[in-house]
Structures are given as structure tokens and as C-alpha cells.
Amino acid sequence: MSDGGAADLARRIKAQAFGLGFDLVGITTLGPPATRARFDAWLEAGYAGEMGYLAGDGAELRRDSRRPHAGATHAIVLATQYGGHEPSGPVARYARGDDYHDFLRERTRALHHWLESALGRSINARPYVDSGPVLERDLAQRAGLGWFGKNTMLINPTIGSFFFLSSLFVEVDADVVLAVDDPFEADRCGSCTRCLDACPTQAFVGPRVLDATKCISYLTIELRGAIDEALREPMGGMIYGCDVCQEVCPWNVKFAQELPAGSPFAARAIFVDKDARTLAREILAMDQAEYAAAFKGSAMKRAKLWMLQRNACVVLGNVGTADDLAALQSTQLQEQEVVREHAARALASAAATRAATSVPLTPDDVPARPTNA
């Protein structure tokens, strides 16, 4: 295929991707990522915490993007906005709607089917949507979609950083020449440090180095145990995830988009017009069946019910009022010891706050002694 034919195929692929609803698309070859050494150093420093899937065999696969899918030579890298102008809240914006994994996997498969139809033959390909051993942001930078911000997010100069990444790994036959995009080499953060300064838990070791074990997203979603007491108060009203480092980024302030009507990423009814206290109380009152019904088809099911209840206890300990004490006290019958402990600490914090403000305590305000004390 001539260079003109290669460029034409790339243009057709991009046009189809845009037609399917993707907001950005770039094409790159596969191989060792430019960030391989930084990734290894990050793992070695222990910044991955309990995310063991990033180490071992998972790390080895991530060290060369040709390894996850046998035969693949190129990646069509895609970005889909999930809205950056919706109000802040106790749940990160990306998790308020339907599970992006399922939706984007099907949309990416649709691009695969179109490519097979366009070339008139079967194509060895596989979609990846934040669920395989791939350094997605490295691949996206390699495909020209943006640069690594100081908050480690990929930032695009036209839409900011409130977007999902997905990719279609494809095997391009020797008789097909596919034009690829230039990497995005520029760093457009300049001297700005708003994201680093705004982090509630000061999780950034430095520009582009995140200690995940201090990040609110990790603490509320990935951590399968007790949250460090020193990090509970800085969590404020966050129940699931955190958008602070993106909210303050000038590129998002200027370029992040609102969600279009009917978007699958629009907030579910359980999150609409609901503050952190209200949502926390609702989560504490849920049983397993209610949790399954409320979060069916939601990315939030990555966190088990007991984890959300643990987070809810922290939130009520931070922003709760006397009206929330009963919800915390109800957790003393909780099966999960970690939830009971977080509730007890939250009640103790509430009691201390009321004492400091000279509000008299009632017998019901005194926290029950945790069973593990």
C-alpha cells in the first residue's frame, strides 16, 4: 500500500471512530513504553500499595505493549469525555453513570467490526478498556493524544483531562501500511502547580509522581482494609474517588465539556442533588440486596458494600452533624469489624467536636467501644 493509501486508511479509521462517538483518536505502533523506567521505579518505591496486579506478571506485560495480545502490531487509541463541568460531589464524576468498561468495550468492538468490513477480511484485534496489562496513558501520549500533567493525568489541549481511554490492539498484515501519529512531545503545564497544591492528602511526591497509598481514589476504591487515621480527615466528604486535582487544572477550567443529553455517563438518580451526608447515610442503611440493586451496571461495584460503608463512616466523621449520629451508631451491629472501627472513630470525633464547642453530650452521643479495642 502506498503512503497515500496508508494515510487514507488512517483517515477512514479516524472518521469512523468519530462517527461512533469517540472524542479523540490516534494511531501508534506497539513496543516498550517510554515510561517503563519510571513505572518500575514507582513500583519499587511501594507507591502501588495493595494493587498487586500491577506487579509480577502484570508488570512484565506492561513493559512492552506487544505482549498483552499476541500478534498485535498497532493500537488505535481512543478517548471519550465523561464531563468535567458537573458539580463536585461525594462521588467522582467518572463513576456516577453506567460502567464505562462495558460501554466503551462494545463501542471499541464496533470499530473492530467496521475495520474488518472495510478491509474485507478477518482482523486479529482486541479492545482494552482500563482492564488489561497496558500503560494506557503512555500509549495515548505515543499516539499524540496529550501529555502527562503534573497530576499524572493525560491532558489534551482541546478537551482537558476528563476523559476515558480505550484502545483497539490490531495486527496489521505486511501488505497493509497504516500511518501512525507523532507522539505528543510538548509539556504544557509550565510552572503551574495547582494540582499538586490542591491535593487534600498531599499524595504527590513531586510533579508526575503519585503515592497512590495516600490518594483518596486509592483509599476509597482499592484499599481493602482500614484507612490510615491521619488521612481520614483530609478525605472530607469523598465517598468514592476524587476529582480535585482535575478540577483545579486550568486546562479543565477552560476546555472540559458538559455531558450531552442522554449520555450513559450522566449521574444516576441516587447521586442527583444529594450531598455527602445524605448519600453516606443511605449507604450505611443498605443491605447487600439494596447495594446490588442501586449499583447494578455501575463502576462503583469495584468497591464492595462494606468498603463504601467504611468510607461513609469517614465522611460522617468529617462533615456529619448531630442528625447523623444514629446512622453511625447503627453500624455497631455491622458484620465487618473495619466498618465498626471507622464508625467508632467517627463517633468519637463527633463527640470531641461537640465537647470543644461546648455543646452538651447526651448518653446516645457516647460511642460504643469497638470490639477490637
JSON list of C-alpha atoms in Angstrom, two decimals, residues 64-245:
[
{"chain": "A", "resi": 64, "resn": "ASP", "atom": "CA", "xyz": [6.10, -3.97, 26.26]},
{"chain": "A", "resi": 65, "resn": "SER", "atom": "CA", "xyz": [2.69, -3.30, 24.73]},
{"chain": "A", "resi": 66, "resn": "ARG", "atom": "CA", "xyz": [3.27, -6.05, 22.13]},
{"chain": "A", "resi": 67, "resn": "ARG", "atom": "CA", "xyz": [2.91, -8.69, 24.83]},
{"chain": "A", "resi": 68, "resn": "PRO", "atom": "CA", "xyz": [-0.72, -8.46, 26.05]},
{"chain": "A", "resi": 69, "resn": "HIS", "atom": "CA", "xyz": [-2.25, -9.55, 22.72]},
{"chain": "A", "resi": 70, "resn": "ALA", "atom": "CA", "xyz": [-0.28, -11.96, 20.56]},
{"chain": "A", "resi": 71, "resn": "GLY", "atom": "CA", "xyz": [0.42, -10.71, 17.07]},
{"chain": "A", "resi": 72, "resn": "ALA", "atom": "CA", "xyz": [-0.74, -7.14, 17.63]},
{"chain": "A", "resi": 73, "resn": "THR", "atom": "CA", "xyz": [1.42, -4.52, 15.93]},
{"chain": "A", "resi": 74, "resn": "HIS", "atom": "CA", "xyz": [-0.56, -1.27, 16.29]},
{"chain": "A", "resi": 75, "resn": "ALA", "atom": "CA", "xyz": [-3.01, 0.39, 18.64]},
{"chain": "A", "resi": 76, "resn": "ILE", "atom": "CA", "xyz": [-5.88, 2.67, 17.74]},
{"chain": "A", "resi": 77, "resn": "VAL", "atom": "CA", "xyz": [-6.10, 4.79, 20.89]},
{"chain": "A", "resi": 78, "resn": "LEU", "atom": "CA", "xyz": [-9.42, 6.42, 21.71]},
{"chain": "A", "resi": 79, "resn": "ALA", "atom": "CA", "xyz": [-10.66, 8.99, 24.20]},
{"chain": "A", "resi": 80, "resn": "THR", "atom": "CA", "xyz": [-14.24, 9.56, 25.37]},
{"chain": "A", "resi": 81, "resn": "GLN", "atom": "CA", "xyz": [-15.24, 12.53, 27.52]},
{"chain": "A", "resi": 82, "resn": "TYR", "atom": "CA", "xyz": [-17.27, 11.96, 30.66]},
{"chain": "A", "resi": 83, "resn": "GLY", "atom": "CA", "xyz": [-17.98, 15.57, 31.55]},
{"chain": "A", "resi": 84, "resn": "GLY", "atom": "CA", "xyz": [-15.97, 18.00, 33.61]},
{"chain": "A", "resi": 85, "resn": "HIS", "atom": "CA", "xyz": [-18.45, 20.75, 34.38]},
{"chain": "A", "resi": 86, "resn": "GLU", "atom": "CA", "xyz": [-20.88, 18.78, 36.52]},
{"chain": "A", "resi": 87, "resn": "PRO", "atom": "CA", "xyz": [-20.99, 19.89, 40.16]},
{"chain": "A", "resi": 88, "resn": "SER", "atom": "CA", "xyz": [-18.48, 18.47, 42.61]},
{"chain": "A", "resi": 89, "resn": "GLY", "atom": "CA", "xyz": [-19.80, 15.78, 44.89]},
{"chain": "A", "resi": 90, "resn": "PRO", "atom": "CA", "xyz": [-19.03, 12.79, 47.10]},
{"chain": "A", "resi": 91, "resn": "VAL", "atom": "CA", "xyz": [-18.55, 10.52, 44.06]},
{"chain": "A", "resi": 92, "resn": "ALA", "atom": "CA", "xyz": [-16.02, 11.20, 41.31]},
{"chain": "A", "resi": 93, "resn": "ARG", "atom": "CA", "xyz": [-17.65, 12.22, 38.04]},
{"chain": "A", "resi": 94, "resn": "TYR", "atom": "CA", "xyz": [-16.49, 9.18, 36.08]},
{"chain": "A", "resi": 95, "resn": "ALA", "atom": "CA", "xyz": [-18.36, 6.78, 38.40]},
{"chain": "A", "resi": 96, "resn": "ARG", "atom": "CA", "xyz": [-21.75, 8.49, 38.60]},
{"chain": "A", "resi": 97, "resn": "GLY", "atom": "CA", "xyz": [-23.21, 6.90, 35.46]},
{"chain": "A", "resi": 98, "resn": "ASP", "atom": "CA", "xyz": [-23.12, 3.48, 33.84]},
{"chain": "A", "resi": 99, "resn": "ASP", "atom": "CA", "xyz": [-19.96, 1.38, 33.92]},
{"chain": "A", "resi": 100, "resn": "TYR", "atom": "CA", "xyz": [-17.66, 2.80, 31.27]},
{"chain": "A", "resi": 101, "resn": "HIS", "atom": "CA", "xyz": [-15.84, -0.51, 30.85]},
{"chain": "A", "resi": 102, "resn": "ASP", "atom": "CA", "xyz": [-18.84, -2.26, 29.28]},
{"chain": "A", "resi": 103, "resn": "PHE", "atom": "CA", "xyz": [-20.00, 0.68, 27.18]},
{"chain": "A", "resi": 104, "resn": "LEU", "atom": "CA", "xyz": [-16.60, 1.55, 25.73]},
{"chain": "A", "resi": 105, "resn": "ARG", "atom": "CA", "xyz": [-15.64, -2.07, 25.14]},
{"chain": "A", "resi": 106, "resn": "GLU", "atom": "CA", "xyz": [-18.68, -2.50, 22.90]},
{"chain": "A", "resi": 107, "resn": "ARG", "atom": "CA", "xyz": [-18.02, 0.80, 21.12]},
{"chain": "A", "resi": 108, "resn": "THR", "atom": "CA", "xyz": [-14.41, -0.21, 20.53]},
{"chain": "A", "resi": 109, "resn": "ARG", "atom": "CA", "xyz": [-15.52, -3.62, 19.23]},
{"chain": "A", "resi": 110, "resn": "ALA", "atom": "CA", "xyz": [-17.77, -1.80, 16.78]},
{"chain": "A", "resi": 111, "resn": "LEU", "atom": "CA", "xyz": [-14.66, -0.11, 15.35]},
{"chain": "A", "resi": 112, "resn": "HIS", "atom": "CA", "xyz": [-13.05, -3.54, 15.02]},
{"chain": "A", "resi": 113, "resn": "HIS", "atom": "CA", "xyz": [-16.05, -4.86, 13.08]},
{"chain": "A", "resi": 114, "resn": "TRP", "atom": "CA", "xyz": [-16.00, -1.84, 10.79]},
{"chain": "A", "resi": 115, "resn": "LEU", "atom": "CA", "xyz": [-12.29, -2.33, 10.10]},
{"chain": "A", "resi": 116, "resn": "GLU", "atom": "CA", "xyz": [-12.89, -5.95, 9.10]},
{"chain": "A", "resi": 117, "resn": "SER", "atom": "CA", "xyz": [-15.66, -4.85, 6.78]},
{"chain": "A", "resi": 118, "resn": "ALA", "atom": "CA", "xyz": [-13.53, -2.07, 5.27]},
{"chain": "A", "resi": 119, "resn": "LEU", "atom": "CA", "xyz": [-10.60, -4.41, 4.56]},
{"chain": "A", "resi": 120, "resn": "GLY", "atom": "CA", "xyz": [-12.81, -7.33, 3.58]},
{"chain": "A", "resi": 121, "resn": "ARG", "atom": "CA", "xyz": [-11.21, -9.89, 5.87]},
{"chain": "A", "resi": 122, "resn": "SER", "atom": "CA", "xyz": [-10.88, -11.03, 9.46]},
{"chain": "A", "resi": 123, "resn": "ILE", "atom": "CA", "xyz": [-8.58, -8.85, 11.58]},
{"chain": "A", "resi": 124, "resn": "ASN", "atom": "CA", "xyz": [-6.78, -10.09, 14.69]},
{"chain": "A", "resi": 125, "resn": "ALA", "atom": "CA", "xyz": [-7.71, -7.42, 17.23]},
{"chain": "A", "resi": 126, "resn": "ARG", "atom": "CA", "xyz": [-8.69, -6.91, 20.86]},
{"chain": "A", "resi": 127, "resn": "PRO", "atom": "CA", "xyz": [-10.22, -3.97, 22.73]},
{"chain": "A", "resi": 128, "resn": "TYR", "atom": "CA", "xyz": [-8.73, -2.76, 26.01]},
{"chain": "A", "resi": 129, "resn": "VAL", "atom": "CA", "xyz": [-10.66, -0.52, 28.37]},
{"chain": "A", "resi": 130, "resn": "ASP", "atom": "CA", "xyz": [-8.73, 0.12, 31.57]},
{"chain": "A", "resi": 131, "resn": "SER", "atom": "CA", "xyz": [-8.81, -3.57, 32.40]},
{"chain": "A", "resi": 132, "resn": "GLY", "atom": "CA", "xyz": [-5.73, -5.15, 30.81]},
{"chain": "A", "resi": 133, "resn": "PRO", "atom": "CA", "xyz": [-1.98, -5.03, 31.46]},
{"chain": "A", "resi": 134, "resn": "VAL", "atom": "CA", "xyz": [-1.47, -1.86, 29.41]},
{"chain": "A", "resi": 135, "resn": "LEU", "atom": "CA", "xyz": [0.01, 1.51, 30.37]},
{"chain": "A", "resi": 136, "resn": "GLU", "atom": "CA", "xyz": [-2.87, 3.36, 28.71]},
{"chain": "A", "resi": 137, "resn": "ARG", "atom": "CA", "xyz": [-1.66, 6.91, 29.23]},
{"chain": "A", "resi": 138, "resn": "ASP", "atom": "CA", "xyz": [1.78, 6.10, 27.84]},
{"chain": "A", "resi": 139, "resn": "LEU", "atom": "CA", "xyz": [0.14, 4.58, 24.77]},
{"chain": "A", "resi": 140, "resn": "ALA", "atom": "CA", "xyz": [-2.11, 7.62, 24.36]},
{"chain": "A", "resi": 141, "resn": "GLN", "atom": "CA", "xyz": [0.83, 10.03, 24.57]},
{"chain": "A", "resi": 142, "resn": "ARG", "atom": "CA", "xyz": [2.62, 7.91, 22.00]},
{"chain": "A", "resi": 143, "resn": "ALA", "atom": "CA", "xyz": [-0.46, 8.23, 19.74]},
{"chain": "A", "resi": 144, "resn": "GLY", "atom": "CA", "xyz": [-0.46, 12.02, 20.07]},
{"chain": "A", "resi": 145, "resn": "LEU", "atom": "CA", "xyz": [-3.49, 12.45, 22.32]},
{"chain": "A", "resi": 146, "resn": "GLY", "atom": "CA", "xyz": [-1.86, 14.56, 25.03]},
{"chain": "A", "resi": 147, "resn": "TRP", "atom": "CA", "xyz": [0.86, 14.98, 27.62]},
{"chain": "A", "resi": 148, "resn": "PHE", "atom": "CA", "xyz": [1.33, 13.79, 31.19]},
{"chain": "A", "resi": 149, "resn": "GLY", "atom": "CA", "xyz": [0.17, 16.52, 33.56]},
{"chain": "A", "resi": 150, "resn": "LYS", "atom": "CA", "xyz": [1.87, 17.08, 36.89]},
{"chain": "A", "resi": 151, "resn": "ASN", "atom": "CA", "xyz": [-1.11, 15.25, 38.44]},
{"chain": "A", "resi": 152, "resn": "THR", "atom": "CA", "xyz": [-0.17, 12.20, 36.25]},
{"chain": "A", "resi": 153, "resn": "MET", "atom": "CA", "xyz": [-3.36, 12.56, 34.21]},
{"chain": "A", "resi": 154, "resn": "LEU", "atom": "CA", "xyz": [-3.18, 12.69, 30.42]},
{"chain": "A", "resi": 155, "resn": "ILE", "atom": "CA", "xyz": [-4.17, 16.20, 29.33]},
{"chain": "A", "resi": 156, "resn": "ASN", "atom": "CA", "xyz": [-5.32, 17.14, 25.85]},
{"chain": "A", "resi": 157, "resn": "PRO", "atom": "CA", "xyz": [-5.06, 20.80, 24.84]},
{"chain": "A", "resi": 158, "resn": "THR", "atom": "CA", "xyz": [-8.59, 20.89, 23.40]},
{"chain": "A", "resi": 159, "resn": "ILE", "atom": "CA", "xyz": [-10.66, 18.93, 25.93]},
{"chain": "A", "resi": 160, "resn": "GLY", "atom": "CA", "xyz": [-8.67, 18.82, 29.18]},
{"chain": "A", "resi": 161, "resn": "SER", "atom": "CA", "xyz": [-8.44, 15.53, 31.09]},
{"chain": "A", "resi": 162, "resn": "PHE", "atom": "CA", "xyz": [-11.97, 14.41, 31.99]},
{"chain": "A", "resi": 163, "resn": "PHE", "atom": "CA", "xyz": [-11.97, 11.51, 29.54]},
{"chain": "A", "resi": 164, "resn": "PHE", "atom": "CA", "xyz": [-11.70, 7.73, 29.44]},
{"chain": "A", "resi": 165, "resn": "LEU", "atom": "CA", "xyz": [-9.06, 5.95, 27.40]},
{"chain": "A", "resi": 166, "resn": "SER", "atom": "CA", "xyz": [-9.66, 2.80, 25.41]},
{"chain": "A", "resi": 167, "resn": "SER", "atom": "CA", "xyz": [-7.70, 1.17, 22.64]},
{"chain": "A", "resi": 168, "resn": "LEU", "atom": "CA", "xyz": [-8.03, -1.40, 19.90]},
{"chain": "A", "resi": 169, "resn": "PHE", "atom": "CA", "xyz": [-4.92, -3.55, 19.53]},
{"chain": "A", "resi": 170, "resn": "VAL", "atom": "CA", "xyz": [-4.70, -4.75, 15.92]},
{"chain": "A", "resi": 171, "resn": "GLU", "atom": "CA", "xyz": [-2.42, -6.96, 13.87]},
{"chain": "A", "resi": 172, "resn": "VAL", "atom": "CA", "xyz": [-1.60, -5.16, 10.64]},
{"chain": "A", "resi": 173, "resn": "ASP", "atom": "CA", "xyz": [-0.55, -7.51, 7.86]},
{"chain": "A", "resi": 174, "resn": "ALA", "atom": "CA", "xyz": [2.64, -6.90, 5.93]},
{"chain": "A", "resi": 175, "resn": "ASP", "atom": "CA", "xyz": [0.67, -5.79, 2.88]},
{"chain": "A", "resi": 176, "resn": "VAL", "atom": "CA", "xyz": [-1.07, -3.02, 4.84]},
{"chain": "A", "resi": 177, "resn": "VAL", "atom": "CA", "xyz": [0.78, 0.16, 5.72]},
{"chain": "A", "resi": 178, "resn": "LEU", "atom": "CA", "xyz": [-1.00, 2.15, 8.39]},
{"chain": "A", "resi": 179, "resn": "ALA", "atom": "CA", "xyz": [0.03, 5.75, 9.00]},
{"chain": "A", "resi": 180, "resn": "VAL", "atom": "CA", "xyz": [0.76, 6.50, 12.65]},
{"chain": "A", "resi": 181, "resn": "ASP", "atom": "CA", "xyz": [0.60, 9.75, 14.59]},
{"chain": "A", "resi": 182, "resn": "ASP", "atom": "CA", "xyz": [3.52, 11.61, 16.09]},
{"chain": "A", "resi": 183, "resn": "PRO", "atom": "CA", "xyz": [3.86, 11.40, 19.88]},
{"chain": "A", "resi": 184, "resn": "PHE", "atom": "CA", "xyz": [2.74, 14.43, 21.88]},
{"chain": "A", "resi": 185, "resn": "GLU", "atom": "CA", "xyz": [6.11, 15.74, 22.99]},
{"chain": "A", "resi": 186, "resn": "ALA", "atom": "CA", "xyz": [5.26, 19.15, 24.48]},
{"chain": "A", "resi": 187, "resn": "ASP", "atom": "CA", "xyz": [4.78, 19.74, 28.20]},
{"chain": "A", "resi": 188, "resn": "ARG", "atom": "CA", "xyz": [2.15, 22.44, 28.57]},
{"chain": "A", "resi": 189, "resn": "CYS", "atom": "CA", "xyz": [1.90, 22.51, 32.35]},
{"chain": "A", "resi": 190, "resn": "GLY", "atom": "CA", "xyz": [4.61, 25.15, 32.57]},
{"chain": "A", "resi": 191, "resn": "SER", "atom": "CA", "xyz": [5.23, 26.41, 36.10]},
{"chain": "A", "resi": 192, "resn": "CYS", "atom": "CA", "xyz": [1.68, 25.66, 37.28]},
{"chain": "A", "resi": 193, "resn": "THR", "atom": "CA", "xyz": [1.39, 23.52, 40.43]},
{"chain": "A", "resi": 194, "resn": "ARG", "atom": "CA", "xyz": [-2.31, 23.94, 41.22]},
{"chain": "A", "resi": 195, "resn": "CYS", "atom": "CA", "xyz": [-2.98, 20.20, 41.15]},
{"chain": "A", "resi": 196, "resn": "LEU", "atom": "CA", "xyz": [-0.08, 19.42, 43.48]},
{"chain": "A", "resi": 197, "resn": "ASP", "atom": "CA", "xyz": [-1.03, 22.16, 45.92]},
{"chain": "A", "resi": 198, "resn": "ALA", "atom": "CA", "xyz": [-4.74, 21.28, 45.98]},
{"chain": "A", "resi": 199, "resn": "CYS", "atom": "CA", "xyz": [-4.44, 17.56, 46.76]},
{"chain": "A", "resi": 200, "resn": "PRO", "atom": "CA", "xyz": [-6.31, 17.08, 50.07]},
{"chain": "A", "resi": 201, "resn": "THR", "atom": "CA", "xyz": [-4.00, 14.30, 51.26]},
{"chain": "A", "resi": 202, "resn": "GLN", "atom": "CA", "xyz": [-0.78, 15.66, 49.72]},
{"chain": "A", "resi": 203, "resn": "ALA", "atom": "CA", "xyz": [-0.40, 12.43, 47.75]},
{"chain": "A", "resi": 204, "resn": "PHE", "atom": "CA", "xyz": [2.06, 13.82, 45.19]},
{"chain": "A", "resi": 205, "resn": "VAL", "atom": "CA", "xyz": [5.68, 13.12, 45.96]},
{"chain": "A", "resi": 206, "resn": "GLY", "atom": "CA", "xyz": [6.55, 15.59, 43.22]},
{"chain": "A", "resi": 207, "resn": "PRO", "atom": "CA", "xyz": [5.41, 16.53, 39.71]},
{"chain": "A", "resi": 208, "resn": "ARG", "atom": "CA", "xyz": [4.12, 13.41, 37.93]},
{"chain": "A", "resi": 209, "resn": "VAL", "atom": "CA", "xyz": [4.87, 11.14, 40.90]},
{"chain": "A", "resi": 210, "resn": "LEU", "atom": "CA", "xyz": [1.81, 9.98, 42.84]},
{"chain": "A", "resi": 211, "resn": "ASP", "atom": "CA", "xyz": [1.99, 7.96, 46.04]},
{"chain": "A", "resi": 212, "resn": "ALA", "atom": "CA", "xyz": [-1.23, 6.06, 45.44]},
{"chain": "A", "resi": 213, "resn": "THR", "atom": "CA", "xyz": [-1.35, 4.91, 49.06]},
{"chain": "A", "resi": 214, "resn": "LYS", "atom": "CA", "xyz": [-2.25, 8.49, 50.04]},
{"chain": "A", "resi": 215, "resn": "CYS", "atom": "CA", "xyz": [-4.60, 9.20, 47.14]},
{"chain": "A", "resi": 216, "resn": "ILE", "atom": "CA", "xyz": [-8.30, 9.43, 48.01]},
{"chain": "A", "resi": 217, "resn": "SER", "atom": "CA", "xyz": [-9.21, 7.40, 44.92]},
{"chain": "A", "resi": 218, "resn": "TYR", "atom": "CA", "xyz": [-6.99, 4.57, 46.15]},
{"chain": "A", "resi": 219, "resn": "LEU", "atom": "CA", "xyz": [-8.18, 4.85, 49.74]},
{"chain": "A", "resi": 220, "resn": "THR", "atom": "CA", "xyz": [-11.87, 4.72, 48.81]},
{"chain": "A", "resi": 221, "resn": "ILE", "atom": "CA", "xyz": [-11.74, 2.20, 45.94]},
{"chain": "A", "resi": 222, "resn": "GLU", "atom": "CA", "xyz": [-8.64, -0.01, 46.05]},
{"chain": "A", "resi": 223, "resn": "LEU", "atom": "CA", "xyz": [-7.71, -0.28, 49.73]},
{"chain": "A", "resi": 224, "resn": "ARG", "atom": "CA", "xyz": [-9.10, -3.45, 51.32]},
{"chain": "A", "resi": 225, "resn": "GLY", "atom": "CA", "xyz": [-8.56, -2.53, 54.93]},
{"chain": "A", "resi": 226, "resn": "ALA", "atom": "CA", "xyz": [-8.55, 0.31, 57.41]},
{"chain": "A", "resi": 227, "resn": "ILE", "atom": "CA", "xyz": [-7.84, 3.83, 56.19]},
{"chain": "A", "resi": 228, "resn": "ASP", "atom": "CA", "xyz": [-4.88, 5.48, 57.91]},
{"chain": "A", "resi": 229, "resn": "GLU", "atom": "CA", "xyz": [-6.31, 7.70, 60.63]},
{"chain": "A", "resi": 230, "resn": "ALA", "atom": "CA", "xyz": [-4.08, 10.58, 59.54]},
{"chain": "A", "resi": 231, "resn": "LEU", "atom": "CA", "xyz": [-5.72, 10.51, 56.10]},
{"chain": "A", "resi": 232, "resn": "ARG", "atom": "CA", "xyz": [-9.36, 10.31, 57.19]},
{"chain": "A", "resi": 233, "resn": "GLU", "atom": "CA", "xyz": [-9.97, 13.96, 57.99]},
{"chain": "A", "resi": 234, "resn": "PRO", "atom": "CA", "xyz": [-8.39, 15.21, 54.72]},
{"chain": "A", "resi": 235, "resn": "MET", "atom": "CA", "xyz": [-10.85, 12.98, 52.82]},
{"chain": "A", "resi": 236, "resn": "GLY", "atom": "CA", "xyz": [-13.61, 15.42, 53.72]},
{"chain": "A", "resi": 237, "resn": "GLY", "atom": "CA", "xyz": [-16.85, 14.38, 52.03]},
{"chain": "A", "resi": 238, "resn": "MET", "atom": "CA", "xyz": [-15.36, 11.96, 49.47]},
{"chain": "A", "resi": 239, "resn": "ILE", "atom": "CA", "xyz": [-17.08, 8.58, 49.39]},
{"chain": "A", "resi": 240, "resn": "TYR", "atom": "CA", "xyz": [-15.79, 7.19, 46.08]},
{"chain": "A", "resi": 241, "resn": "GLY", "atom": "CA", "xyz": [-12.89, 8.68, 44.18]},
{"chain": "A", "resi": 242, "resn": "CYS", "atom": "CA", "xyz": [-11.68, 12.26, 43.95]},
{"chain": "A", "resi": 243, "resn": "ASP", "atom": "CA", "xyz": [-11.59, 14.90, 41.19]},
{"chain": "A", "resi": 244, "resn": "VAL", "atom": "CA", "xyz": [-9.77, 17.71, 43.00]},
{"chain": "A", "resi": 245, "resn": "CYS", "atom": "CA", "xyz": [-6.51, 17.60, 41.02]}
]
